[in-house]
XYZ file of C-alpha atoms in Angstrom:
297
model
C 118.071 103.284 98.831
C 114.507 103.594 97.237
C 113.982 100.034 97.736
C 114.726 100.022 101.559
C 112.539 103.077 101.792
C 109.789 101.353 99.844
C 109.916 98.421 102.146
C 109.611 100.633 105.231
C 106.753 102.319 103.649
C 104.990 99.073 102.988
C 105.537 97.980 106.586
C 104.087 101.197 108.172
C 101.300 101.624 105.717
C 100.211 97.980 106.224
C 100.158 98.684 110.018
C 98.083 101.907 109.308
C 95.577 99.951 107.249
C 95.297 97.382 110.053
C 94.776 99.895 112.875
C 92.385 101.926 110.748
C 90.136 98.852 110.168
C 90.350 97.993 113.910
C 89.119 101.419 115.012
C 86.458 101.923 112.409
C 82.996 101.559 113.717
C 80.515 100.629 110.843
C 77.730 102.244 112.971
C 79.522 105.543 113.165
C 78.996 107.591 110.008
C 81.616 110.141 111.140
C 84.246 107.495 111.718
C 86.327 108.480 108.713
C 86.399 112.084 110.059
C 87.761 110.810 113.390
C 90.617 109.136 111.550
C 91.289 112.168 109.298
C 91.659 114.257 112.570
C 94.096 111.871 114.104
C 96.188 111.577 110.936
C 96.146 115.412 110.442
C 97.307 115.984 113.978
C 100.150 113.373 113.773
C 101.418 114.713 110.374
C 101.146 118.395 111.684
C 103.271 117.469 114.762
C 105.800 115.631 112.673
C 106.111 118.629 110.378
C 106.642 121.052 113.125
C 109.247 118.794 114.854
C 111.133 118.163 111.685
C 111.508 121.820 111.054
C 112.454 122.574 114.573
C 114.903 119.600 115.063
C 116.690 119.900 111.665
C 116.481 123.687 111.264
C 114.734 123.372 107.868
C 114.175 126.529 105.892
C 110.611 126.182 104.577
C 108.594 128.942 102.822
C 104.833 128.785 103.695
C 103.877 129.616 99.983
C 105.153 126.038 99.062
C 101.927 124.825 100.696
C 99.915 126.555 97.985
C 102.236 125.348 95.104
C 101.914 121.772 96.359
C 98.151 121.874 97.135
C 96.890 120.221 93.820
C 98.996 117.122 94.720
C 98.059 117.162 98.511
C 94.400 117.731 97.572
C 94.276 114.577 95.412
C 96.074 112.560 97.979
C 93.791 113.713 100.910
C 90.680 113.318 98.958
C 91.656 109.691 98.168
C 92.513 108.911 101.657
C 89.155 110.345 102.997
C 87.337 108.227 100.451
C 89.408 105.246 101.502
C 88.668 105.989 105.286
C 84.977 106.211 104.480
C 84.985 103.062 102.501
C 86.085 101.146 105.394
C 82.635 101.265 106.802
C 81.528 99.201 103.671
C 84.546 96.969 103.266
C 82.457 93.645 103.683
C 80.056 94.838 100.941
C 82.312 96.409 98.404
C 85.211 95.417 96.167
C 87.855 94.677 98.902
C 90.579 97.032 99.774
C 93.534 95.631 97.542
C 91.720 97.124 94.414
C 92.501 100.591 95.853
C 96.159 99.861 95.638
C 96.152 99.310 92.018
C 96.672 103.068 91.978
C 100.385 102.200 91.771
C 99.825 100.675 88.344
C 97.944 103.826 87.303
C 100.898 106.005 88.428
C 103.514 103.800 86.697
C 101.507 103.919 83.369
C 101.305 107.747 83.621
C 105.059 108.015 84.405
C 105.714 105.625 81.367
C 103.557 107.443 78.872
C 103.858 111.088 79.940
C 107.193 111.516 81.888
C 108.836 108.940 79.387
C 110.345 107.036 82.217
C 111.462 103.402 81.455
C 111.772 100.103 83.227
C 114.118 97.151 82.512
C 112.728 93.814 81.480
C 113.155 92.487 85.017
C 111.478 95.497 86.549
C 108.603 95.225 84.161
C 108.123 91.445 85.046
C 108.365 92.299 88.867
C 105.821 95.161 88.596
C 103.457 92.894 86.450
C 103.630 90.274 89.254
C 102.989 92.943 91.900
C 99.877 94.382 90.166
C 98.703 90.866 89.152
C 98.966 89.650 92.685
C 97.016 92.743 94.012
C 94.151 92.192 91.524
C 94.022 88.419 92.259
C 93.815 89.070 96.047
C 91.110 91.638 95.468
C 89.059 89.166 93.490
C 89.632 86.254 95.913
C 88.728 88.394 98.938
C 85.497 89.513 97.260
C 84.637 85.897 96.578
C 85.414 84.822 100.041
C 83.148 87.590 101.430
C 80.227 86.184 99.389
C 80.854 82.616 100.515
C 81.020 83.718 104.129
C 77.763 85.656 103.873
C 76.185 82.603 102.380
C 77.451 80.245 104.952
C 76.302 82.495 107.866
C 73.072 83.406 106.193
C 73.879 87.080 106.145
C 71.434 89.113 104.258
C 72.816 92.023 102.177
C 70.629 94.212 100.258
C 71.092 93.924 96.689
C 71.514 97.781 96.112
C 74.677 97.510 98.251
C 76.072 94.469 96.507
C 75.815 95.919 92.890
C 75.304 99.627 93.479
C 77.439 102.677 93.623
C 78.476 102.119 97.312
C 79.981 98.725 96.467
C 82.401 100.083 93.892
C 82.629 103.903 94.277
C 85.136 104.193 97.059
C 87.817 101.753 95.769
C 87.502 102.841 92.191
C 87.802 106.503 92.953
C 90.611 105.912 95.442
C 92.468 103.940 92.877
C 92.436 106.682 90.118
C 92.582 109.774 92.349
C 95.493 108.349 94.240
C 97.246 107.166 90.990
C 97.004 110.693 89.545
C 98.180 112.217 92.787
C 101.343 109.857 92.737
C 102.072 110.797 89.231
C 101.884 114.572 89.823
C 104.093 114.077 92.987
C 106.737 112.415 90.988
C 106.623 115.420 88.429
C 106.691 118.008 91.319
C 109.650 116.491 92.974
C 111.469 116.082 89.678
C 110.894 119.608 88.460
C 109.413 122.089 91.122
C 110.434 121.271 94.689
C 112.486 118.912 96.977
C 111.314 115.838 98.760
C 111.320 117.593 102.136
C 109.316 120.570 100.768
C 106.782 118.215 99.272
C 106.442 116.143 102.511
C 106.140 119.174 104.775
C 103.538 120.813 102.382
C 101.465 117.552 102.332
C 101.580 117.279 106.210
C 100.604 120.907 106.865
C 97.763 120.723 104.405
C 96.607 117.457 106.114
C 96.746 119.431 109.455
C 94.680 122.132 108.055
C 92.099 119.626 106.710
C 92.061 118.032 110.243
C 91.338 121.271 111.899
C 88.334 121.745 109.567
C 87.234 118.153 110.272
C 87.469 118.726 114.092
C 85.323 121.982 113.786
C 82.770 120.213 111.651
C 82.586 117.071 113.789
C 82.377 118.846 117.296
C 80.748 122.093 116.489
C 78.538 121.495 113.481
C 77.513 117.995 114.180
C 78.059 118.112 118.026
C 79.767 114.738 118.267
C 81.850 113.730 121.153
C 85.576 113.715 120.612
C 87.667 111.803 121.439
C 86.156 108.264 121.713
C 87.829 105.029 122.454
C 88.440 104.426 118.685
C 90.728 107.424 118.663
C 93.384 105.265 120.697
C 93.475 102.794 117.873
C 93.323 105.493 115.209
C 96.338 107.307 116.877
C 98.545 104.181 116.212
C 97.163 104.146 112.501
C 98.037 107.841 112.385
C 101.592 107.132 113.582
C 102.070 104.395 110.999
C 100.562 106.633 108.254
C 102.908 109.450 109.008
C 106.053 107.261 109.209
C 105.011 105.634 105.901
C 104.344 108.884 104.323
C 107.837 110.328 105.245
C 109.752 107.345 103.671
C 107.274 107.303 100.706
C 108.167 110.614 99.483
C 111.798 109.889 99.245
C 111.382 106.637 97.595
C 109.052 107.968 95.067
C 111.457 110.918 94.241
C 114.275 108.459 93.527
C 112.432 105.953 91.318
C 108.779 106.661 90.929
C 107.842 104.189 87.960
C 108.967 101.192 90.004
C 108.495 102.486 93.622
C 104.798 103.397 93.076
C 103.563 99.810 92.216
C 105.906 98.303 94.739
C 104.533 100.443 97.537
C 101.099 99.616 96.441
C 101.706 96.094 97.615
C 101.379 97.198 101.218
C 97.743 95.831 101.172
C 99.395 92.473 101.065
C 101.069 93.238 104.396
C 97.906 94.426 105.853
C 96.187 91.205 104.902
C 99.046 89.173 106.639
C 98.622 91.446 109.816
C 94.821 90.813 109.694
C 95.566 87.122 109.540
C 97.983 87.303 112.679
C 96.141 89.793 114.870
C 92.483 89.667 113.636
C 92.608 85.818 113.138
C 91.287 86.080 109.660
C 91.587 82.989 107.594
C 93.306 82.967 104.181
C 92.754 80.559 101.127
C 95.515 78.872 99.312
C 94.628 81.255 96.418
C 95.210 84.341 98.810
C 98.518 82.912 99.835
C 99.364 82.398 96.128
C 98.631 86.041 95.452
C 100.803 87.102 98.303
C 103.657 84.825 96.971
C 103.349 86.555 93.637
C 103.797 89.878 95.099
C 106.706 88.805 97.296
C 108.421 87.443 94.232
C 107.913 90.712 92.367
C 109.423 92.597 95.387
C 112.293 90.155 95.547
C 113.170 90.750 91.863
C 113.091 94.632 92.266
C 115.455 94.132 95.269
C 117.859 92.174 93.174
C 117.696 94.201 90.024
Protein backbone atom coordinates (compact mmCIF):
# COMPACT_ATOMS: atom_id res chain seq x y z
CA UNK A 1 0.00 0.00 0.00
CA UNK A 2 2.91 2.34 0.69
CA UNK A 3 3.82 2.25 -3.01
CA UNK A 4 0.35 3.38 -4.16
CA UNK A 5 0.28 6.11 -1.51
CA UNK A 6 3.74 7.25 -2.61
CA UNK A 7 2.57 7.52 -6.23
CA UNK A 8 -0.46 9.57 -5.18
CA UNK A 9 1.81 11.85 -3.13
CA UNK A 10 4.13 12.31 -6.10
CA UNK A 11 1.16 13.28 -8.29
CA UNK A 12 -0.26 15.84 -5.87
CA UNK A 13 3.07 17.34 -4.80
CA UNK A 14 4.09 17.67 -8.43
CA UNK A 15 0.88 19.64 -8.96
CA UNK A 16 1.59 21.72 -5.87
CA UNK A 17 5.03 22.56 -7.21
CA UNK A 18 3.56 23.61 -10.56
CA UNK A 19 0.82 25.85 -9.12
CA UNK A 20 3.22 27.38 -6.60
CA UNK A 21 5.60 28.35 -9.41
CA UNK A 22 2.75 29.69 -11.54
CA UNK A 23 1.44 31.89 -8.72
CA UNK A 24 4.77 33.20 -7.46
CA UNK A 25 5.53 36.80 -8.37
CA UNK A 26 9.30 37.47 -8.43
CA UNK A 27 8.57 41.15 -7.73
CA UNK A 28 6.53 40.42 -4.60
CA UNK A 29 8.87 39.85 -1.65
CA UNK A 30 5.91 38.59 0.40
CA UNK A 31 4.85 36.01 -2.18
CA UNK A 32 6.04 33.10 -0.04
CA UNK A 33 3.93 34.32 2.89
CA UNK A 34 0.86 34.40 0.67
CA UNK A 35 1.50 30.78 -0.23
CA UNK A 36 2.09 29.81 3.41
CA UNK A 37 -1.25 31.38 4.38
CA UNK A 38 -3.14 29.47 1.68
CA UNK A 39 -1.48 26.15 2.50
CA UNK A 40 -2.04 26.61 6.23
CA UNK A 41 -5.71 27.47 5.68
CA UNK A 42 -6.22 24.39 3.49
CA UNK A 43 -4.51 22.10 5.98
CA UNK A 44 -6.40 23.54 8.94
CA UNK A 45 -9.71 23.07 7.11
CA UNK A 46 -8.80 19.49 6.23
CA UNK A 47 -7.81 18.70 9.82
CA UNK A 48 -11.11 20.04 11.21
CA UNK A 49 -13.16 18.15 8.61
CA UNK A 50 -11.20 14.94 9.18
CA UNK A 51 -11.87 15.03 12.93
CA UNK A 52 -15.55 15.91 12.45
CA UNK A 53 -16.39 13.41 9.71
CA UNK A 54 -14.47 10.45 11.11
CA UNK A 55 -15.07 11.21 14.79
CA UNK A 56 -11.35 11.08 15.56
CA UNK A 57 -10.27 11.38 19.19
CA UNK A 58 -7.42 13.86 19.14
CA UNK A 59 -5.59 15.29 22.16
CA UNK A 60 -4.45 18.91 21.56
CA UNK A 61 -1.26 18.21 23.58
CA UNK A 62 -0.14 16.05 20.65
CA UNK A 63 0.60 19.26 18.75
CA UNK A 64 3.31 20.11 21.29
CA UNK A 65 4.81 16.61 21.14
CA UNK A 66 4.97 16.72 17.36
CA UNK A 67 6.12 20.34 17.15
CA UNK A 68 9.87 19.59 16.56
CA UNK A 69 8.98 17.59 13.43
CA UNK A 70 6.35 20.06 12.21
CA UNK A 71 8.75 22.96 12.76
CA UNK A 72 11.42 21.37 10.55
CA UNK A 73 8.93 20.58 7.79
CA UNK A 74 7.35 24.03 7.81
CA UNK A 75 10.68 25.83 7.98
CA UNK A 76 11.90 23.86 4.96
CA UNK A 77 8.69 24.63 3.07
CA UNK A 78 8.88 28.37 3.80
CA UNK A 79 12.48 28.39 2.56
CA UNK A 80 11.37 26.47 -0.53
CA UNK A 81 8.54 28.92 -1.22
CA UNK A 82 10.88 31.89 -0.77
CA UNK A 83 13.39 30.27 -3.10
CA UNK A 84 10.82 30.17 -5.91
CA UNK A 85 11.52 33.89 -6.42
CA UNK A 86 15.14 33.03 -7.29
CA UNK A 87 14.57 29.77 -9.15
CA UNK A 88 16.14 31.02 -12.37
CA UNK A 89 19.26 32.14 -10.52
CA UNK A 90 19.79 29.37 -8.04
CA UNK A 91 20.51 25.69 -8.11
CA UNK A 92 17.27 24.43 -9.61
CA UNK A 93 14.49 22.93 -7.52
CA UNK A 94 15.24 19.18 -7.90
CA UNK A 95 18.26 19.55 -5.60
CA UNK A 96 15.78 20.31 -2.81
CA UNK A 97 14.29 16.89 -3.24
CA UNK A 98 17.54 15.12 -2.49
CA UNK A 99 16.19 15.36 1.07
CA UNK A 100 14.75 11.90 0.53
CA UNK A 101 18.26 10.51 0.22
CA UNK A 102 19.27 12.31 3.42
CA UNK A 103 16.29 10.76 5.23
CA UNK A 104 17.06 7.29 3.83
CA UNK A 105 20.67 7.50 5.04
CA UNK A 106 19.56 8.57 8.52
CA UNK A 107 17.05 5.70 8.66
CA UNK A 108 19.78 3.29 7.55
CA UNK A 109 22.48 4.36 10.00
CA UNK A 110 20.42 5.41 13.04
CA UNK A 111 17.16 3.44 12.90
CA UNK A 112 19.01 0.42 11.45
CA UNK A 113 16.42 -0.09 8.70
CA UNK A 114 17.51 -2.11 5.70
CA UNK A 115 16.85 -2.29 1.95
CA UNK A 116 17.07 -5.22 -0.42
CA UNK A 117 19.57 -5.13 -3.28
CA UNK A 118 16.79 -4.28 -5.74
CA UNK A 119 15.47 -1.50 -3.50
CA UNK A 120 18.98 -0.08 -3.09
CA UNK A 121 19.41 -0.07 -6.88
CA UNK A 122 16.04 1.62 -7.32
CA UNK A 123 16.78 4.30 -4.71
CA UNK A 124 20.19 4.92 -6.31
CA UNK A 125 18.54 5.43 -9.72
CA UNK A 126 15.98 7.83 -8.24
CA UNK A 127 18.56 9.90 -6.36
CA UNK A 128 20.94 9.87 -9.33
CA UNK A 129 18.15 10.99 -11.67
CA UNK A 130 17.20 13.86 -9.37
CA UNK A 131 20.78 15.11 -9.08
CA UNK A 132 21.35 14.77 -12.84
CA UNK A 133 18.17 16.71 -13.58
CA UNK A 134 19.28 19.44 -11.18
CA UNK A 135 22.63 19.79 -12.94
CA UNK A 136 21.06 19.80 -16.41
CA UNK A 137 18.46 22.39 -15.44
CA UNK A 138 21.14 24.66 -14.01
CA UNK A 139 23.19 24.34 -17.21
CA UNK A 140 20.12 25.00 -19.37
CA UNK A 141 19.32 28.17 -17.40
CA UNK A 142 22.85 29.46 -18.05
CA UNK A 143 22.58 28.73 -21.78
CA UNK A 144 19.18 30.45 -21.94
CA UNK A 145 20.53 33.57 -20.25
CA UNK A 146 23.46 33.74 -22.68
CA UNK A 147 21.25 33.23 -25.75
CA UNK A 148 18.87 35.97 -24.66
CA UNK A 149 21.63 38.28 -23.41
CA UNK A 150 20.14 38.31 -19.91
CA UNK A 151 22.51 39.94 -17.45
CA UNK A 152 22.59 38.37 -13.99
CA UNK A 153 24.73 40.03 -11.30
CA UNK A 154 27.57 37.75 -10.34
CA UNK A 155 26.74 38.01 -6.66
CA UNK A 156 23.46 36.19 -7.36
CA UNK A 157 25.06 33.52 -9.52
CA UNK A 158 27.67 32.45 -6.97
CA UNK A 159 26.47 34.05 -3.76
CA UNK A 160 24.43 32.70 -0.89
CA UNK A 161 21.06 33.36 -2.52
CA UNK A 162 22.00 30.99 -5.34
CA UNK A 163 22.58 28.02 -3.03
CA UNK A 164 21.15 28.78 0.40
CA UNK A 165 17.48 27.97 -0.19
CA UNK A 166 17.81 24.56 -1.88
CA UNK A 167 20.65 23.37 0.36
CA UNK A 168 18.86 24.35 3.56
CA UNK A 169 15.62 22.83 2.29
CA UNK A 170 17.37 19.56 1.46
CA UNK A 171 18.92 19.01 4.89
CA UNK A 172 16.11 20.45 7.03
CA UNK A 173 13.42 18.49 5.19
CA UNK A 174 15.57 15.34 5.26
CA UNK A 175 16.00 15.64 9.03
CA UNK A 176 12.27 16.28 9.41
CA UNK A 177 11.44 13.16 7.38
CA UNK A 178 13.79 11.05 9.52
CA UNK A 179 12.26 12.38 12.75
CA UNK A 180 8.79 11.80 11.32
CA UNK A 181 9.60 8.14 10.70
CA UNK A 182 10.88 7.81 14.28
CA UNK A 183 7.82 9.53 15.77
CA UNK A 184 5.32 7.36 13.89
CA UNK A 185 7.24 4.20 14.74
CA UNK A 186 7.58 4.94 18.45
CA UNK A 187 5.45 7.86 19.68
CA UNK A 188 2.18 8.37 17.79
CA UNK A 189 -0.09 7.17 15.01
CA UNK A 190 -0.11 8.41 11.43
CA UNK A 191 -3.39 10.28 11.99
CA UNK A 192 -2.05 12.04 15.08
CA UNK A 193 1.11 13.07 13.24
CA UNK A 194 -0.76 14.41 10.22
CA UNK A 195 -3.33 16.32 12.30
CA UNK A 196 -0.58 17.83 14.46
CA UNK A 197 1.29 18.98 11.38
CA UNK A 198 -1.83 20.51 9.83
CA UNK A 199 -2.85 22.37 12.99
CA UNK A 200 0.71 23.68 13.41
CA UNK A 201 0.70 24.89 9.81
CA UNK A 202 -2.66 26.61 10.44
CA UNK A 203 -1.12 28.42 13.42
CA UNK A 204 1.84 29.55 11.30
CA UNK A 205 -0.58 30.70 8.58
CA UNK A 206 -2.48 32.85 11.10
CA UNK A 207 0.78 34.45 12.22
CA UNK A 208 1.71 35.01 8.56
CA UNK A 209 -1.66 36.63 7.86
CA UNK A 210 -1.28 39.02 10.80
CA UNK A 211 2.27 39.87 9.75
CA UNK A 212 1.31 40.43 6.12
CA UNK A 213 -1.87 42.45 6.56
CA UNK A 214 -1.33 44.32 9.83
CA UNK A 215 2.42 44.69 10.22
CA UNK A 216 3.32 45.05 6.52
CA UNK A 217 -0.09 46.44 5.49
CA UNK A 218 -0.22 44.32 2.34
CA UNK A 219 -3.39 43.64 0.38
CA UNK A 220 -4.80 40.13 0.79
CA UNK A 221 -5.98 38.32 -1.21
CA UNK A 222 -4.56 39.10 -4.64
CA UNK A 223 -5.00 37.32 -7.97
CA UNK A 224 -2.09 34.98 -7.17
CA UNK A 225 -4.03 33.51 -4.24
CA UNK A 226 -6.36 31.71 -6.68
CA UNK A 227 -3.44 29.77 -8.11
CA UNK A 228 -1.96 29.30 -4.65
CA UNK A 229 -5.28 27.80 -3.53
CA UNK A 230 -4.89 25.02 -6.10
CA UNK A 231 -1.33 24.49 -4.92
CA UNK A 232 -2.54 24.39 -1.30
CA UNK A 233 -5.14 21.72 -2.17
CA UNK A 234 -2.49 19.57 -3.86
CA UNK A 235 -0.05 20.09 -0.98
CA UNK A 236 -2.64 19.04 1.59
CA UNK A 237 -3.78 15.95 -0.34
CA UNK A 238 -0.17 14.91 -0.89
CA UNK A 239 0.69 15.42 2.79
CA UNK A 240 -2.17 13.16 3.88
CA UNK A 241 -0.95 10.27 1.69
CA UNK A 242 2.71 10.97 2.46
CA UNK A 243 2.34 10.39 6.19
CA UNK A 244 0.85 6.92 5.74
CA UNK A 245 3.40 5.91 3.09
CA UNK A 246 6.27 7.09 5.28
CA UNK A 247 4.96 5.25 8.33
CA UNK A 248 4.84 1.95 6.45
CA UNK A 249 8.24 2.00 4.70
CA UNK A 250 10.26 5.19 5.39
CA UNK A 251 13.67 4.13 4.11
CA UNK A 252 12.30 3.49 0.59
CA UNK A 253 9.24 5.76 0.50
CA UNK A 254 11.22 8.91 1.38
CA UNK A 255 13.58 8.91 -1.64
CA UNK A 256 10.80 7.66 -3.94
CA UNK A 257 8.48 10.51 -2.96
CA UNK A 258 11.34 12.97 -3.44
CA UNK A 259 11.07 12.19 -7.14
CA UNK A 260 7.88 14.27 -7.35
CA UNK A 261 10.09 17.03 -8.77
CA UNK A 262 10.32 14.88 -11.91
CA UNK A 263 6.55 15.01 -12.24
CA UNK A 264 6.56 18.78 -11.71
CA UNK A 265 9.08 19.11 -14.55
CA UNK A 266 6.79 17.11 -16.83
CA UNK A 267 3.83 19.28 -15.82
CA UNK A 268 5.88 22.38 -16.55
CA UNK A 269 6.64 20.96 -19.98
CA UNK A 270 2.94 20.33 -20.66
CA UNK A 271 1.33 23.43 -19.16
CA UNK A 272 4.11 26.01 -19.20
CA UNK A 273 5.51 24.85 -22.56
CA UNK A 274 9.03 24.59 -21.19
CA UNK A 275 11.41 22.61 -23.40
CA UNK A 276 13.34 19.61 -22.15
CA UNK A 277 16.68 18.37 -23.45
CA UNK A 278 17.47 14.73 -24.20
CA UNK A 279 19.55 14.64 -21.00
CA UNK A 280 16.58 15.84 -18.97
CA UNK A 281 14.38 13.17 -20.51
CA UNK A 282 17.10 10.65 -19.70
CA UNK A 283 17.16 11.66 -16.04
CA UNK A 284 13.37 11.33 -15.92
CA UNK A 285 13.63 7.82 -17.39
CA UNK A 286 16.18 6.91 -14.68
CA UNK A 287 13.75 7.93 -11.98
CA UNK A 288 10.84 6.13 -13.65
CA UNK A 289 12.88 2.93 -13.86
CA UNK A 290 13.70 3.24 -10.17
CA UNK A 291 10.02 3.70 -9.30
CA UNK A 292 9.09 0.72 -11.48
CA UNK A 293 11.62 -1.50 -9.65
CA UNK A 294 10.16 -0.47 -6.29
CA UNK A 295 6.69 -1.29 -7.56
CA UNK A 296 7.75 -4.77 -8.66
CA UNK A 297 9.82 -5.49 -5.55
